[in-house]
Amino acid sequence: MQFIEITGQPCSGKSTFLRENKDKYFDGFAVFSPALVTKLISFICSLKLLGLSRVYVLFNWSMKEDVPFFFRCNIFVNAVSKFGIQKMSKIFRVASSSSCIVDEGISHLPFLFLNTDSNLVVNFISDELKNLNICLLRSPGTLVVLDRLKTRGHKRLRYTSANFFIEKNLNVENIILKTYPDLCSNLRIF
């Protein structure tokens, strides 16, 4: 089964890009959009896959975020769940396709942990990245992202300024651009 992840900073246009270009770049791929039950199963499955020490690292990084406790717990569950997505996509395929594409899988973790050194996060997922084909959507520019954040909103903007949020995500994107080409099975930049 061929498996591709799409990543990029918030409001870079990942979902729109996938919707508008699926036939052009990903013809024959099933888009995996897990439902709540699938995410729960993925979380439980991921706990076993990761082991206690790696789960503890993700928990600590989640607790460092400058958001309320419930939000930090949500970041933790989201981060852990990403490790079971590939397994879940094989079980709960949307179509009978042998290829699957996921919006924001494991490769997206550096964008979740804005208060943790992104190089540490990349190092943490380096073994998983070796087997991933990743499409990275680069930032369309600060003004475009700022406009999209204002239009669509983002949960983190309740706790931080938009400019700080954009700056942190641009730093993450730059680290990904430097490190992922040597770590991933394949990296395509759009």
Coordinates of N, CA, C and O in Angstrom, one line a residue:
M1 N 0.8 -1.2 0.0 CA 0.0 0.0 0.0 C 0.9 1.2 0.0 O 1.8 1.4 0.8
Q2 N 0.6 2.1 -0.9 CA 1.4 3.4 -1.0 C 0.7 4.4 0.0 O -0.6 4.5 0.0
F3 N 1.4 5.1 0.8 CA 0.9 6.0 1.8 C 1.6 7.3 1.7 O 2.8 7.4 1.7
I4 N 0.8 8.4 1.6 CA 1.4 9.8 1.5 C 0.8 10.6 2.6 O -0.4 10.6 2.9
E5 N 1.6 11.5 3.2 CA 1.1 12.4 4.2 C 1.3 13.8 3.6 O 2.3 14.1 3.0
I6 N 0.3 14.7 3.9 CA 0.4 16.1 3.5 C 0.6 16.9 4.8 O -0.1 16.7 5.8
T7 N 1.6 17.8 4.8 CA 1.8 18.6 6.0 C 2.1 20.0 5.5 O 2.3 20.3 4.3
G8 N 2.1 20.9 6.5 CA 2.4 22.3 6.3 C 1.8 23.1 7.4 O 1.0 22.6 8.2
Q9 N 2.2 24.3 7.5 CA 1.7 25.1 8.7 C 0.3 25.4 8.6 O -0.3 25.2 7.5
P10 N -0.4 25.7 9.7 CA -1.8 26.0 9.6 C -2.1 27.1 8.6 O -1.3 28.1 8.5
C11 N -3.2 27.0 7.9 CA -3.6 28.0 6.9 C -2.7 28.1 5.7 O -2.7 29.1 5.0
S12 N -1.9 27.0 5.5 CA -1.1 27.0 4.3 C -1.9 26.5 3.1 O -1.5 26.6 1.9
G13 N -3.1 26.0 3.3 CA -4.0 25.5 2.2 C -3.9 24.0 1.9 O -4.2 23.6 0.8
K14 N -3.5 23.2 2.9 CA -3.4 21.8 2.7 C -4.7 21.1 2.3 O -4.7 20.4 1.3
S15 N -5.7 21.3 3.0 CA -7.0 20.7 2.7 C -7.5 21.1 1.3 O -8.0 20.3 0.5
T16 N -7.4 22.4 1.1 CA -7.9 23.0 -0.2 C -7.0 22.4 -1.4 O -7.5 22.0 -2.4
F17 N -5.7 22.4 -1.2 CA -4.8 21.8 -2.2 C -5.2 20.4 -2.5 O -5.3 20.0 -3.6
L18 N -5.4 19.6 -1.4 CA -5.8 18.2 -1.6 C -7.1 18.0 -2.4 O -7.2 17.3 -3.3
R19 N -8.1 18.8 -2.0 CA -9.4 18.8 -2.6 C -9.3 19.2 -4.1 O -9.9 18.5 -5.0
E20 N -8.6 20.2 -4.4 CA -8.5 20.7 -5.8 C -7.5 20.0 -6.7 O -7.6 20.1 -7.9
N21 N -6.6 19.3 -6.1 CA -5.5 18.7 -6.9 C -5.4 17.2 -6.7 O -4.4 16.5 -7.2
K22 N -6.4 16.6 -6.1 CA -6.3 15.1 -5.9 C -6.2 14.3 -7.2 O -5.3 13.5 -7.3
D23 N -7.0 14.7 -8.2 CA -6.9 13.9 -9.4 C -5.6 14.2 -10.2 O -5.1 13.3 -10.9
K24 N -5.1 15.4 -10.0 CA -3.8 15.8 -10.7 C -2.6 15.1 -10.2 O -1.8 14.5 -10.9
Y25 N -2.5 15.1 -8.8 CA -1.3 14.6 -8.2 C -1.5 13.3 -7.5 O -0.5 12.5 -7.3
F26 N -2.7 12.9 -7.1 CA -2.9 11.7 -6.3 C -4.0 10.9 -6.9 O -4.9 10.4 -6.1
D27 N -4.1 10.7 -8.2 CA -5.1 10.0 -8.8 C -5.1 8.5 -8.3 O -4.0 7.9 -8.3
G28 N -6.2 8.0 -7.9 CA -6.3 6.6 -7.5 C -6.1 6.5 -6.0 O -6.1 5.4 -5.4
F29 N -5.8 7.6 -5.3 CA -5.6 7.5 -3.8 C -6.9 7.7 -3.1 O -7.7 8.5 -3.5
A30 N -7.0 7.0 -2.1 CA -8.2 7.2 -1.2 C -7.7 8.2 -0.1 O -6.6 8.1 0.4
V31 N -8.6 9.2 0.2 CA -8.3 10.2 1.2 C -8.8 9.6 2.5 O -9.9 9.3 2.7
F32 N -7.9 9.5 3.5 CA -8.2 8.9 4.8 C -8.5 10.1 5.7 O -7.7 10.9 6.1
S33 N -9.8 10.2 6.1 CA -10.3 11.2 7.1 C -10.9 10.4 8.2 O -12.1 10.1 8.2
P34 N -10.1 10.2 9.3 CA -10.7 9.3 10.3 C -11.8 10.0 11.1 O -11.8 11.2 11.4
A35 N -12.8 9.2 11.4 CA -13.9 9.7 12.2 C -13.5 9.6 13.7 O -12.4 9.0 14.0
L36 N -14.3 10.0 14.6 CA -14.0 10.1 16.0 C -13.7 8.7 16.6 O -12.7 8.5 17.3
V37 N -14.4 7.7 16.2 CA -14.2 6.3 16.7 C -12.9 5.8 16.2 O -12.1 5.2 16.9
T38 N -12.6 6.1 14.9 CA -11.3 5.7 14.3 C -10.1 6.4 15.0 O -9.1 5.7 15.3
K39 N -10.3 7.7 15.4 CA -9.2 8.4 16.1 C -9.0 7.8 17.5 O -7.9 7.6 17.9
L40 N -10.1 7.4 18.1 CA -10.0 6.8 19.5 C -9.2 5.4 19.4 O -8.3 5.1 20.2
I41 N -9.6 4.6 18.4 CA -8.9 3.3 18.2 C -7.5 3.6 17.8 O -6.6 2.9 18.3
S42 N -7.2 4.6 17.0 CA -5.8 4.9 16.6 C -5.0 5.3 17.9 O -3.9 4.9 18.0
F43 N -5.6 6.1 18.8 CA -5.0 6.5 20.0 C -4.6 5.3 20.8 O -3.4 5.2 21.3
I44 N -5.5 4.4 21.0 CA -5.2 3.2 21.9 C -4.2 2.4 21.2 O -3.2 1.9 21.9
C45 N -4.3 2.2 19.9 CA -3.3 1.4 19.2 C -1.9 2.0 19.3 O -0.9 1.3 19.4
S46 N -1.9 3.3 19.2 CA -0.6 4.1 19.2 C 0.1 4.0 20.5 O 1.3 4.0 20.6
L47 N -0.7 4.0 21.6 CA -0.1 3.9 22.9 C 0.8 2.6 23.0 O 1.9 2.6 23.5
K48 N 0.3 1.5 22.4 CA 1.0 0.3 22.4 C 2.2 0.4 21.5 O 3.3 -0.1 21.8
L49 N 2.0 0.9 20.3 CA 3.1 1.1 19.3 C 4.3 1.9 19.9 O 5.4 1.6 19.6
L50 N 3.9 3.0 20.5 CA 4.9 3.9 21.0 C 5.7 3.5 22.2 O 6.9 3.7 22.4
G51 N 5.0 2.8 23.1 CA 5.7 2.4 24.4 C 5.6 3.6 25.4 O 5.5 4.7 25.0
L52 N 5.8 3.2 26.6 CA 5.6 4.2 27.7 C 6.6 5.4 27.6 O 6.2 6.5 27.8
S53 N 7.9 5.1 27.3 CA 8.8 6.2 27.3 C 8.6 7.3 26.2 O 8.7 8.5 26.4
R54 N 8.1 6.8 25.0 CA 7.8 7.8 24.0 C 6.5 8.5 24.2 O 6.4 9.7 23.9
V55 N 5.5 7.8 24.8 CA 4.3 8.4 25.2 C 4.6 9.5 26.2 O 4.0 10.6 26.1
Y56 N 5.4 9.3 27.1 CA 5.8 10.2 28.2 C 6.4 11.5 27.6 O 6.1 12.6 28.0
V57 N 7.3 11.3 26.5 CA 7.9 12.5 25.9 C 6.8 13.3 25.2 O 6.8 14.5 25.4
L58 N 5.9 12.7 24.5 CA 4.8 13.4 23.9 C 3.9 14.1 24.9 O 3.5 15.3 24.7
F59 N 3.7 13.5 26.0 CA 2.9 14.1 27.1 C 3.6 15.3 27.6 O 3.0 16.4 27.8
N60 N 4.9 15.2 27.9 CA 5.7 16.4 28.4 C 5.7 17.5 27.4 O 5.5 18.7 27.8
W61 N 5.9 17.2 26.2 CA 5.8 18.3 25.2 C 4.5 19.0 25.1 O 4.4 20.2 25.0
S62 N 3.4 18.2 25.2 CA 2.1 18.7 25.2 C 1.8 19.7 26.4 O 1.2 20.7 26.2
M63 N 2.3 19.3 27.5 CA 2.1 20.1 28.7 C 2.9 21.4 28.7 O 2.6 22.3 29.5
K64 N 3.9 21.5 27.8 CA 4.7 22.7 27.7 C 4.0 23.8 26.9 O 4.4 25.0 26.9
E65 N 2.9 23.5 26.2 CA 2.3 24.4 25.3 C 1.5 25.5 26.1 O 1.0 25.2 27.2
D66 N 1.5 26.7 25.6 CA 0.9 27.9 26.3 C -0.6 27.9 26.0 O -1.1 28.9 25.4
V67 N -1.3 26.9 26.4 CA -2.8 26.8 26.2 C -3.3 26.2 27.5 O -2.6 25.6 28.3
P68 N -4.7 26.3 27.7 CA -5.3 25.6 28.9 C -5.0 24.1 28.9 O -4.8 23.5 27.9
F69 N -5.2 23.5 30.1 CA -4.9 22.1 30.3 C -5.7 21.2 29.3 O -5.1 20.3 28.8
F70 N -7.0 21.5 29.2 CA -7.8 20.7 28.3 C -7.2 20.7 26.9 O -7.2 19.7 26.2
F71 N -6.8 21.9 26.4 CA -6.2 22.0 25.1 C -4.9 21.2 25.0 O -4.6 20.5 24.0
R72 N -4.1 21.3 26.0 CA -2.8 20.5 26.0 C -3.1 19.0 26.0 O -2.4 18.3 25.3
C73 N -4.2 18.6 26.7 CA -4.6 17.2 26.6 C -5.0 16.8 25.2 O -4.7 15.7 24.7
N74 N -5.7 17.7 24.5 CA -6.1 17.5 23.1 C -4.9 17.4 22.2 O -4.9 16.5 21.3
I75 N -3.9 18.2 22.4 CA -2.7 18.1 21.6 C -2.0 16.8 21.8 O -1.6 16.1 20.9
F76 N -2.0 16.3 23.1 CA -1.4 15.0 23.4 C -2.1 13.9 22.7 O -1.5 13.0 22.0
V77 N -3.4 13.8 22.8 CA -4.2 12.8 22.1 C -4.0 12.9 20.6 O -3.8 11.8 19.9
N78 N -4.0 14.0 20.0 CA -3.8 14.2 18.6 C -2.4 13.7 18.2 O -2.3 13.0 17.2
A79 N -1.4 14.1 19.0 CA 0.0 13.6 18.6 C 0.1 12.1 18.7 O 0.6 11.5 17.8
V80 N -0.4 11.5 19.8 CA -0.3 10.1 19.9 C -1.0 9.4 18.8 O -0.5 8.4 18.2
S81 N -2.2 9.8 18.5 CA -3.1 9.2 17.5 C -2.4 9.1 16.1 O -2.7 8.2 15.4
K82 N -1.6 10.1 15.8 CA -0.9 10.1 14.5 C -0.1 8.9 14.2 O 0.1 8.5 13.1
F83 N 0.4 8.2 15.2 CA 1.3 7.1 15.1 C 0.5 5.8 14.6 O 1.1 4.9 14.1
G84 N -0.8 5.8 14.8 CA -1.7 4.7 14.4 C -2.4 4.9 13.1 O -3.1 4.0 12.6
I85 N -2.3 6.1 12.6 CA -3.0 6.5 11.4 C -2.8 5.5 10.2 O -3.7 5.1 9.5
Q86 N -1.5 5.2 10.0 CA -1.2 4.4 8.8 C -1.8 3.0 9.0 O -2.4 2.5 8.1
K87 N -1.8 2.5 10.2 CA -2.4 1.2 10.5 C -3.9 1.2 10.3 O -4.5 0.4 9.7
M88 N -4.5 2.3 10.8 CA -5.9 2.5 10.7 C -6.4 2.7 9.3 O -7.5 2.2 8.9
S89 N -5.6 3.4 8.5 CA -6.0 3.6 7.1 C -6.1 2.3 6.3 O -6.9 2.2 5.4
K90 N -5.2 1.3 6.7 CA -5.3 0.0 6.1 C -6.6 -0.7 6.4 O -7.2 -1.4 5.6
I91 N -7.0 -0.5 7.7 CA -8.2 -1.2 8.2 C -9.5 -0.6 7.7 O -10.4 -1.2 7.3
F92 N -9.5 0.8 7.8 CA -10.7 1.5 7.6 C -10.6 2.3 6.2 O -11.0 3.5 6.2
R93 N -10.1 1.7 5.2 CA -10.0 2.4 3.9 C -11.3 2.9 3.4 O -12.3 2.2 3.5
V94 N -11.3 4.2 2.9 CA -12.5 4.8 2.4 C -12.9 4.1 1.1 O -14.0 3.9 0.8
A95 N -11.9 3.7 0.3 CA -12.2 3.0 -0.9 C -11.3 1.8 -1.0 O -10.5 1.5 -0.2
S96 N -11.5 1.0 -2.1 CA -10.7 -0.2 -2.2 C -9.4 0.1 -2.9 O -8.7 -0.8 -3.3
S97 N -9.0 1.3 -2.8 CA -7.7 1.8 -3.4 C -6.6 1.1 -2.6 O -6.6 0.9 -1.4
S98 N -5.5 0.9 -3.3 CA -4.3 0.4 -2.6 C -3.4 1.5 -2.2 O -2.3 1.3 -1.6
S99 N -3.8 2.7 -2.4 CA -3.0 3.9 -2.0 C -3.9 4.9 -1.2 O -5.0 5.0 -1.4
C100 N -3.2 5.5 -0.2 CA -3.9 6.3 0.7 C -3.1 7.6 1.0 O -1.9 7.6 1.0
I101 N -3.9 8.7 1.2 CA -3.3 10.0 1.5 C -3.9 10.5 2.8 O -5.1 10.4 2.9
V102 N -3.1 11.1 3.6 CA -3.6 11.6 4.9 C -3.1 13.0 5.1 O -2.0 13.4 4.8
D103 N -4.1 13.9 5.5 CA -3.8 15.3 5.8 C -3.3 15.3 7.3 O -4.1 15.0 8.2
E104 N -2.1 15.7 7.5 CA -1.5 15.9 8.8 C -1.3 14.6 9.6 O -2.0 14.4 10.6
G105 N -0.4 13.8 9.2 CA 0.0 12.6 9.9 C 1.2 12.9 10.8 O 1.4 14.0 11.3
I106 N 2.0 11.9 11.0 CA 3.2 11.9 11.9 C 4.1 13.1 11.5 O 4.6 13.8 12.3
S107 N 4.3 13.3 10.2 CA 5.2 14.4 9.7 C 4.7 15.8 10.1 O 5.5 16.7 10.1
H108 N 3.5 15.9 10.6 CA 3.0 17.2 11.1 C 3.3 17.5 12.5 O 3.0 18.6 13.0
L109 N 3.9 16.5 13.3 CA 4.1 16.7 14.7 C 4.9 18.0 15.0 O 4.6 18.7 16.0
P110 N 5.9 18.4 14.3 CA 6.6 19.6 14.7 C 5.7 20.9 14.7 O 6.0 21.8 15.5
F111 N 4.6 20.9 13.9 CA 3.7 22.0 14.0 C 2.8 22.0 15.2 O 2.2 23.0 15.6
L112 N 2.7 20.8 15.9 CA 1.9 20.8 17.1 C 2.6 21.3 18.3 O 2.0 21.9 19.2
F113 N 3.9 21.1 18.4 CA 4.7 21.4 19.6 C 5.5 22.7 19.4 O 6.7 22.7 19.1
L114 N 4.8 23.8 19.5 CA 5.5 25.1 19.2 C 6.4 25.6 20.3 O 7.2 26.4 20.1
N115 N 6.3 25.0 21.5 CA 7.2 25.3 22.6 C 8.3 24.3 22.9 O 8.9 24.3 23.9
T116 N 8.5 23.4 21.9 CA 9.5 22.4 22.0 C 10.4 22.7 20.8 O 9.9 23.0 19.7
D117 N 11.7 22.5 20.9 CA 12.7 22.6 19.8 C 12.3 21.7 18.7 O 12.2 20.5 18.9
S118 N 12.0 22.2 17.5 CA 11.5 21.4 16.4 C 12.5 20.4 16.0 O 12.1 19.3 15.5
N119 N 13.8 20.6 16.2 CA 14.8 19.6 15.9 C 14.6 18.4 16.8 O 14.9 17.3 16.3
L120 N 14.3 18.6 18.0 CA 14.0 17.4 18.9 C 12.8 16.6 18.4 O 12.8 15.4 18.5
V121 N 11.8 17.3 18.0 CA 10.6 16.6 17.5 C 10.9 15.8 16.2 O 10.5 14.7 16.1
V122 N 11.7 16.5 15.3 CA 12.1 15.8 14.1 C 12.9 14.6 14.4 O 12.7 13.5 13.8
N123 N 13.8 14.7 15.3 CA 14.7 13.6 15.8 C 13.8 12.4 16.4 O 14.0 11.3 16.1
F124 N 12.8 12.8 17.1 CA 11.9 11.9 17.8 C 11.1 11.0 16.7 O 10.9 9.8 17.0
I125 N 10.8 11.6 15.6 CA 10.0 10.9 14.6 C 10.9 10.4 13.4 O 10.3 9.9 12.4
S126 N 12.2 10.5 13.5 CA 13.1 10.2 12.4 C 12.9 8.8 11.9 O 13.0 8.6 10.7
D127 N 12.7 7.8 12.8 CA 12.5 6.4 12.3 C 11.2 6.3 11.5 O 11.2 5.6 10.5
E128 N 10.2 7.0 11.9 CA 8.9 6.9 11.2 C 9.0 7.6 9.8 O 8.5 7.2 8.8
L129 N 9.8 8.7 9.8 CA 9.9 9.5 8.6 C 10.6 8.7 7.5 O 10.3 8.9 6.3
K130 N 11.5 7.8 7.8 CA 12.2 7.0 6.8 C 11.3 6.2 5.9 O 11.6 6.0 4.7
N131 N 10.1 5.9 6.4 CA 9.1 5.1 5.6 C 8.0 6.0 5.0 O 7.0 5.4 4.4
L132 N 8.1 7.3 5.1 CA 7.0 8.1 4.6 C 7.3 8.9 3.4 O 8.4 9.4 3.1
N133 N 6.3 9.0 2.5 CA 6.3 9.9 1.4 C 5.5 11.1 1.9 O 4.3 11.0 2.3
I134 N 6.1 12.3 1.8 CA 5.5 13.5 2.3 C 5.4 14.5 1.3 O 6.3 14.8 0.5
C135 N 4.3 15.2 1.3 CA 4.0 16.4 0.5 C 4.0 17.6 1.5 O 3.1 17.6 2.3
L136 N 4.8 18.6 1.3 CA 4.9 19.7 2.1 C 4.3 20.9 1.4 O 4.9 21.3 0.3
L137 N 3.3 21.5 1.9 CA 2.8 22.8 1.3 C 3.5 23.9 2.0 O 3.3 24.1 3.2
R138 N 4.3 24.7 1.3 CA 5.0 25.8 1.8 C 4.0 26.9 2.2 O 3.0 27.0 1.6
S139 N 4.4 27.8 3.0 CA 3.6 28.9 3.4 C 3.4 29.8 2.2 O 4.3 30.1 1.4
P140 N 2.1 30.2 2.0 CA 1.8 31.1 0.9 C 2.2 32.6 1.1 O 2.0 33.5 0.3
G141 N 2.8 32.8 2.3 CA 3.3 34.1 2.7 C 2.6 34.6 3.9 O 1.4 34.2 4.2
T142 N 3.3 35.4 4.7 CA 2.8 35.9 6.0 C 1.4 36.6 5.9 O 0.5 36.3 6.7
L143 N 1.3 37.4 4.9 CA 0.0 38.2 4.7 C -1.1 37.3 4.4 O -2.2 37.5 4.9
V144 N -0.9 36.3 3.5 CA -2.0 35.4 3.2 C -2.4 34.5 4.4 O -3.6 34.4 4.6
V145 N -1.4 34.0 5.1 CA -1.7 33.2 6.3 C -2.4 34.1 7.3 O -3.4 33.6 7.9
L146 N -2.0 35.3 7.5 CA -2.6 36.2 8.5 C -4.1 36.4 8.1 O -5.0 36.3 8.9
D147 N -4.3 36.6 6.8 CA -5.7 36.8 6.3 C -6.5 35.6 6.5 O -7.7 35.7 7.0
R148 N -6.0 34.4 6.2 CA -6.7 33.2 6.4 C -7.0 32.9 7.9 O -8.0 32.4 8.3
L149 N -6.0 33.2 8.8 CA -6.2 33.1 10.2 C -7.3 33.9 10.7 O -8.1 33.5 11.5
K150 N -7.4 35.2 10.2 CA -8.4 36.1 10.6 C -9.8 35.6 10.1 O -10.8 35.7 10.7
T151 N -9.8 35.1 8.8 CA -11.1 34.6 8.2 C -11.6 33.3 8.9 O -12.7 33.2 9.3
R152 N -10.7 32.3 9.0 CA -11.1 31.0 9.4 C -10.9 30.9 11.0 O -11.6 30.1 11.6
G153 N -10.0 31.6 11.5 CA -9.7 31.5 12.9 C -8.8 30.2 13.1 O -8.5 29.4 12.3
H154 N -8.3 30.1 14.4 CA -7.5 29.0 14.8 C -7.6 29.0 16.3 O -7.5 30.0 17.0
K155 N -7.8 27.8 16.9 CA -8.0 27.6 18.3 C -6.8 28.3 19.1 O -7.1 28.8 20.2
R156 N -5.6 28.2 18.6 CA -4.5 28.7 19.4 C -4.5 30.2 19.4 O -3.8 30.8 20.3
L157 N -5.2 30.9 18.6 CA -5.2 32.3 18.6 C -5.9 32.9 19.8 O -5.8 34.1 20.0
R158 N -6.6 32.1 20.5 CA -7.2 32.5 21.7 C -6.2 32.8 22.8 O -6.4 33.4 23.8
Y159 N -5.0 32.2 22.6 CA -4.0 32.2 23.7 C -2.6 32.8 23.2 O -1.7 32.9 24.0
T160 N -2.5 33.2 22.0 CA -1.3 33.8 21.5 C -1.6 34.8 20.3 O -2.7 34.7 19.7
S161 N -0.7 35.6 20.0 CA -1.0 36.6 18.9 C -0.8 35.9 17.6 O 0.0 34.9 17.5
A162 N -1.5 36.4 16.6 CA -1.4 35.8 15.2 C 0.0 35.9 14.7 O 0.6 35.0 14.1
N163 N 0.7 37.0 14.9 CA 2.0 37.2 14.4 C 3.0 36.3 15.0 O 3.9 35.7 14.4
F164 N 2.9 36.0 16.4 CA 3.8 35.1 17.0 C 3.5 33.7 16.5 O 4.5 32.9 16.3
F165 N 2.3 33.3 16.4 CA 1.9 32.0 15.8 C 2.4 31.8 14.4 O 3.0 30.7 14.2
I166 N 2.3 32.8 13.6 CA 2.8 32.6 12.2 C 4.4 32.5 12.2 O 4.9 31.7 11.5
E167 N 5.0 33.3 13.1 CA 6.5 33.3 13.2 C 7.0 31.9 13.6 O 7.9 31.3 13.1
K168 N 6.3 31.4 14.7 CA 6.7 30.0 15.2 C 6.5 29.0 14.1 O 7.4 28.1 13.9
N169 N 5.4 29.0 13.4 CA 5.2 28.0 12.3 C 6.1 28.2 11.1 O 6.5 27.2 10.5
L170 N 6.5 29.4 10.8 CA 7.5 29.6 9.8 C 8.9 29.0 10.2 O 9.6 28.4 9.3
N171 N 9.2 29.1 11.4 CA 10.5 28.5 11.9 C 10.4 27.0 11.8 O 11.4 26.4 11.4
V172 N 9.2 26.4 12.2 CA 9.0 25.0 12.0 C 9.2 24.6 10.6 O 9.9 23.6 10.3
E173 N 8.5 25.3 9.7 CA 8.6 25.0 8.3 C 10.1 25.0 7.8 O 10.5 24.2 7.0
N174 N 10.8 26.0 8.2 CA 12.2 26.1 7.8 C 13.1 24.9 8.3 O 13.9 24.4 7.5
I175 N 12.8 24.5 9.5 CA 13.5 23.3 10.0 C 13.1 22.0 9.2 O 14.0 21.2 8.9
I176 N 11.8 21.9 8.9 CA 11.4 20.8 8.1 C 12.0 20.8 6.7 O 12.5 19.8 6.2
L177 N 12.1 22.0 6.1 CA 12.7 22.1 4.8 C 14.2 21.7 4.8 O 14.7 21.1 3.8
K178 N 14.9 21.9 5.9 CA 16.3 21.5 6.0 C 16.5 20.1 6.4 O 17.5 19.5 5.9
T179 N 15.6 19.5 7.2 CA 15.8 18.2 7.7 C 15.1 17.0 6.9 O 15.7 15.9 6.8
Y180 N 13.9 17.3 6.5 CA 13.1 16.2 5.9 C 13.7 15.6 4.6 O 13.5 14.4 4.4
P181 N 14.3 16.4 3.8 CA 14.8 15.8 2.6 C 15.8 14.6 2.8 O 15.8 13.6 2.0
D182 N 16.5 14.7 3.9 CA 17.5 13.6 4.2 C 16.8 12.5 5.0 O 17.4 11.4 5.2
L183 N 15.7 12.7 5.6 CA 15.0 11.7 6.5 C 13.9 11.0 5.9 O 13.6 9.8 6.3
C184 N 13.2 11.6 4.9 CA 11.9 10.9 4.4 C 12.3 10.0 3.2 O 13.3 10.1 2.6
S185 N 11.4 9.1 3.0 CA 11.5 8.2 1.9 C 11.4 9.1 0.6 O 12.1 8.9 -0.3
N186 N 10.5 10.0 0.6 CA 10.3 11.0 -0.5 C 9.6 12.2 0.0 O 8.7 12.1 0.8
L187 N 10.1 13.4 -0.5 CA 9.5 14.7 -0.1 C 9.3 15.5 -1.3 O 10.2 15.7 -2.1
R188 N 8.0 15.8 -1.5 CA 7.6 16.8 -2.6 C 7.2 18.1 -1.9 O 6.4 18.1 -1.0
I189 N 7.7 19.2 -2.5 CA 7.3 20.5 -2.0 C 6.5 21.2 -3.0 O 6.8 21.3 -4.1
F190 N 5.4 21.7 -2.5 CA 4.4 22.5 -3.3 C 4.4 23.9 -2.8 O 4.5 24.2 -1.7

